[in-house]
Amino acid sequence: MPNLLKTAKKEGRKVYYGDEASFFVTPKLQKCFLPQANPFPVEIWSKSFEHIFVCSAISSEGDFTYTTSKQPYKGEDIVWFLEQLLADEPDPITLIWDQASVHDCKAVHQLLEKLPKGRLKLVKQPAYSPEVNPDEHVWAYIKNIDLKNLAFKSLTDLKDKLMDILEDFSDRKQLIRNFFLDQNVAFY
């Protein structure tokens, strides 16, 4: 709804989209073509199902904020992420994200009650519509470009590489702005 953008601009708010993702130690292998004499060396990797969880938010201006967790995000973890977002952005924020129950839990409501009125406005995107959220493009890009065909021997190796990638995303403002150009992205 275009009114959200008009209202946000009128109120001096910055609009962000947020989402969570998980990254597994198991590699995301994709087909590639190499000369037969130089086969692609796939190292032995951890066959465990260990993974890292990440929560992030992006703005159409190219801003990027994230937190990581060793476990699926719970209420306290979402509050920690929201506090990080608020620390990174001095202006009032409208955050658009999916309808996950953790986004509407008691811990989040307690945070909202403690904040100055209007500092953070949470907006739910329509159910089952990840295509309207440009933050989904962050995860697709990292998984299909940055981590493509990489194998990790441990969760620590994955975390080290992922942290480098996430830190670099702060400098990829134009790439983040391009995610908002997808015709499916909508402001709800």
Short mmCIF file of C-alpha atoms in Angstrom, two decimals:
data_model
loop_
_atom_site.label_atom_id
_atom_site.label_comp_id
_atom_site.label_asym_id
_atom_site.label_seq_id
_atom_site.Cartn_x
_atom_site.Cartn_y
_atom_site.Cartn_z
CA MET A 1 0.00 0.00 0.00
CA PRO A 2 1.60 3.23 -1.15
CA ASN A 3 0.08 5.04 1.84
CA LEU A 4 2.68 3.39 4.08
CA LEU A 5 5.46 5.19 2.21
CA LYS A 6 3.62 8.51 2.29
CA THR A 7 2.88 8.14 5.98
CA ALA A 8 6.46 7.11 6.75
CA LYS A 9 7.85 10.09 4.85
CA LYS A 10 5.39 12.46 6.53
CA GLU A 11 6.37 11.11 9.97
CA GLY A 12 10.10 11.24 9.19
CA ARG A 13 10.39 7.46 9.35
CA LYS A 14 12.86 5.24 7.56
CA VAL A 15 11.33 2.07 6.10
CA TYR A 16 13.19 -1.22 6.54
CA TYR A 17 12.39 -4.78 5.56
CA GLY A 18 13.51 -7.57 7.89
CA ASP A 19 13.86 -11.33 7.72
CA GLU A 20 15.71 -14.32 9.17
CA ALA A 21 17.62 -17.09 7.44
CA SER A 22 19.77 -20.07 8.33
CA PHE A 23 23.06 -21.13 6.78
CA PHE A 24 24.11 -24.79 6.91
CA VAL A 25 27.61 -26.20 7.03
CA THR A 26 26.56 -28.55 4.22
CA PRO A 27 27.54 -26.83 0.96
CA LYS A 28 25.15 -25.52 -1.64
CA LEU A 29 26.62 -27.22 -4.68
CA GLN A 30 25.64 -26.07 -8.12
CA LYS A 31 26.55 -27.36 -11.54
CA CYS A 32 29.48 -25.79 -13.29
CA PHE A 33 31.49 -26.70 -16.37
CA LEU A 34 35.25 -27.16 -16.17
CA PRO A 35 37.77 -28.75 -18.49
CA GLN A 36 37.89 -32.51 -17.94
CA ALA A 37 41.59 -32.34 -17.07
CA ASN A 38 40.84 -29.94 -14.16
CA PRO A 39 37.97 -31.43 -12.17
CA PHE A 40 36.41 -29.26 -9.50
CA PRO A 41 38.01 -30.14 -6.16
CA VAL A 42 35.28 -30.72 -3.62
CA GLU A 43 36.89 -31.09 -0.22
CA ILE A 44 35.52 -33.28 2.50
CA TRP A 45 33.03 -31.23 4.49
CA SER A 46 31.15 -31.67 7.71
CA LYS A 47 28.12 -33.84 7.08
CA SER A 48 26.40 -32.41 10.14
CA PHE A 49 23.25 -30.36 10.05
CA GLU A 50 24.81 -27.57 12.09
CA HIS A 51 23.84 -24.10 11.02
CA ILE A 52 23.95 -20.42 11.85
CA PHE A 53 20.91 -18.20 12.07
CA VAL A 54 20.95 -14.60 10.86
CA CYS A 55 18.39 -11.82 11.16
CA SER A 56 18.76 -8.67 9.09
CA ALA A 57 16.99 -5.55 7.91
CA ILE A 58 17.63 -3.45 4.80
CA SER A 59 16.38 -0.07 3.62
CA SER A 60 15.90 1.21 0.09
CA GLU A 61 18.80 3.61 0.78
CA GLY A 62 21.14 0.60 1.06
CA ASP A 63 21.36 0.36 4.84
CA PHE A 64 22.03 -3.09 6.31
CA THR A 65 21.85 -4.29 9.93
CA TYR A 66 22.19 -7.88 11.13
CA THR A 67 22.68 -10.16 14.12
CA THR A 68 23.63 -13.85 14.26
CA SER A 69 22.61 -16.67 16.56
CA LYS A 70 23.59 -20.30 17.16
CA GLN A 71 19.94 -21.22 17.70
CA PRO A 72 16.64 -20.35 16.02
CA TYR A 73 15.56 -16.82 16.95
CA LYS A 74 13.40 -16.59 20.04
CA GLY A 75 11.73 -13.50 21.49
CA GLU A 76 14.84 -12.30 23.36
CA ASP A 77 16.95 -12.72 20.20
CA ILE A 78 14.48 -10.69 18.13
CA VAL A 79 14.54 -7.97 20.81
CA TRP A 80 18.36 -7.98 20.64
CA PHE A 81 18.13 -7.59 16.83
CA LEU A 82 15.60 -4.75 17.13
CA GLU A 83 17.82 -2.98 19.67
CA GLN A 84 20.73 -3.29 17.23
CA LEU A 85 18.59 -1.84 14.43
CA LEU A 86 17.51 1.04 16.66
CA ALA A 87 21.13 1.70 17.65
CA ASP A 88 22.17 1.81 13.98
CA GLU A 89 19.31 4.08 12.85
CA PRO A 90 18.66 7.36 14.70
CA ASP A 91 15.44 8.15 12.82
CA PRO A 92 12.06 6.60 13.66
CA ILE A 93 11.71 3.23 11.91
CA THR A 94 8.96 1.33 10.18
CA LEU A 95 10.00 -2.33 9.94
CA ILE A 96 8.12 -4.59 7.56
CA TRP A 97 8.52 -8.33 8.05
CA ASP A 98 6.63 -11.58 7.85
CA GLN A 99 4.02 -12.87 10.28
CA ALA A 100 6.30 -15.24 12.21
CA SER A 101 5.02 -15.70 15.75
CA VAL A 102 8.39 -14.61 17.16
CA HIS A 103 7.82 -11.16 15.61
CA ASP A 104 4.67 -10.70 17.68
CA CYS A 105 5.75 -12.24 20.98
CA LYS A 106 5.61 -10.92 24.55
CA ALA A 107 9.30 -9.85 24.55
CA VAL A 108 8.78 -7.71 21.42
CA HIS A 109 5.66 -6.09 22.90
CA GLN A 110 7.58 -5.30 26.10
CA LEU A 111 10.32 -3.62 24.04
CA LEU A 112 7.76 -1.54 22.14
CA GLU A 113 6.21 -0.39 25.43
CA LYS A 114 9.62 0.79 26.71
CA LEU A 115 10.53 2.74 23.57
CA PRO A 116 9.56 6.38 23.05
CA LYS A 117 6.22 6.62 21.27
CA GLY A 118 6.64 6.25 17.52
CA ARG A 119 10.32 5.17 17.63
CA LEU A 120 9.58 1.76 16.07
CA LYS A 121 6.52 0.74 14.09
CA LEU A 122 6.22 -2.93 13.12
CA VAL A 123 4.22 -3.82 10.01
CA LYS A 124 3.35 -7.37 8.96
CA GLN A 125 3.58 -8.26 5.29
CA PRO A 126 0.82 -10.48 3.87
CA ALA A 127 1.01 -14.17 4.80
CA TYR A 128 2.96 -16.49 2.49
CA SER A 129 4.44 -13.68 0.41
CA PRO A 130 8.24 -13.77 0.76
CA GLU A 131 8.58 -12.40 -2.77
CA VAL A 132 7.45 -8.93 -1.61
CA ASN A 133 10.32 -8.71 0.90
CA PRO A 134 13.60 -7.45 -0.63
CA ASP A 135 15.54 -8.80 2.37
CA GLU A 136 14.90 -12.28 0.90
CA HIS A 137 17.25 -11.21 -1.91
CA VAL A 138 20.06 -10.78 0.62
CA TRP A 139 19.77 -14.45 1.58
CA ALA A 140 19.48 -15.62 -2.02
CA TYR A 141 22.53 -13.58 -3.01
CA ILE A 142 24.66 -14.86 -0.14
CA LYS A 143 23.63 -18.49 -0.64
CA ASN A 144 23.75 -18.54 -4.46
CA ILE A 145 26.66 -16.16 -5.13
CA ASP A 146 28.89 -15.64 -2.10
CA LEU A 147 28.69 -19.20 -0.71
CA LYS A 148 28.16 -21.02 -4.00
CA ASN A 149 30.17 -24.26 -4.19
CA LEU A 150 31.97 -23.61 -0.91
CA ALA A 151 32.43 -26.50 1.51
CA PHE A 152 33.16 -25.97 5.19
CA LYS A 153 34.82 -28.45 7.50
CA SER A 154 33.21 -26.98 10.61
CA LEU A 155 30.61 -24.55 11.86
CA THR A 156 33.45 -22.23 12.88
CA ASP A 157 34.73 -22.13 9.28
CA LEU A 158 31.24 -21.31 8.00
CA LYS A 159 30.77 -18.63 10.66
CA ASP A 160 34.12 -16.98 9.82
CA LYS A 161 33.24 -16.81 6.10
CA LEU A 162 29.65 -15.72 6.75
CA MET A 163 30.75 -12.94 9.12
CA ASP A 164 33.12 -11.61 6.43
CA ILE A 165 30.29 -11.65 3.89
CA LEU A 166 27.84 -9.95 6.26
CA GLU A 167 30.38 -7.26 7.14
CA ASP A 168 30.96 -6.65 3.42
CA PHE A 169 27.20 -6.25 2.86
CA SER A 170 27.33 -2.99 4.78
CA ASP A 171 29.47 -1.64 1.92
CA ARG A 172 27.22 -3.06 -0.83
CA LYS A 173 24.71 -0.21 -0.75
CA GLN A 174 24.05 -0.24 -4.49
CA LEU A 175 23.45 -3.98 -4.50
CA ILE A 176 20.97 -3.61 -1.63
CA ARG A 177 19.22 -0.73 -3.44
CA ASN A 178 18.94 -2.98 -6.51
CA PHE A 179 17.02 -5.58 -4.48
CA PHE A 180 14.22 -3.01 -4.18
CA LEU A 181 13.92 -2.83 -7.98
CA ASP A 182 12.40 -6.32 -8.20
CA GLN A 183 8.88 -5.93 -9.59
CA ASN A 184 7.47 -8.15 -6.82
CA VAL A 185 8.76 -6.00 -3.98
CA ALA A 186 5.92 -4.08 -2.38
CA PHE A 187 5.54 -1.62 0.49
CA TYR A 188 2.80 -2.87 2.80
#
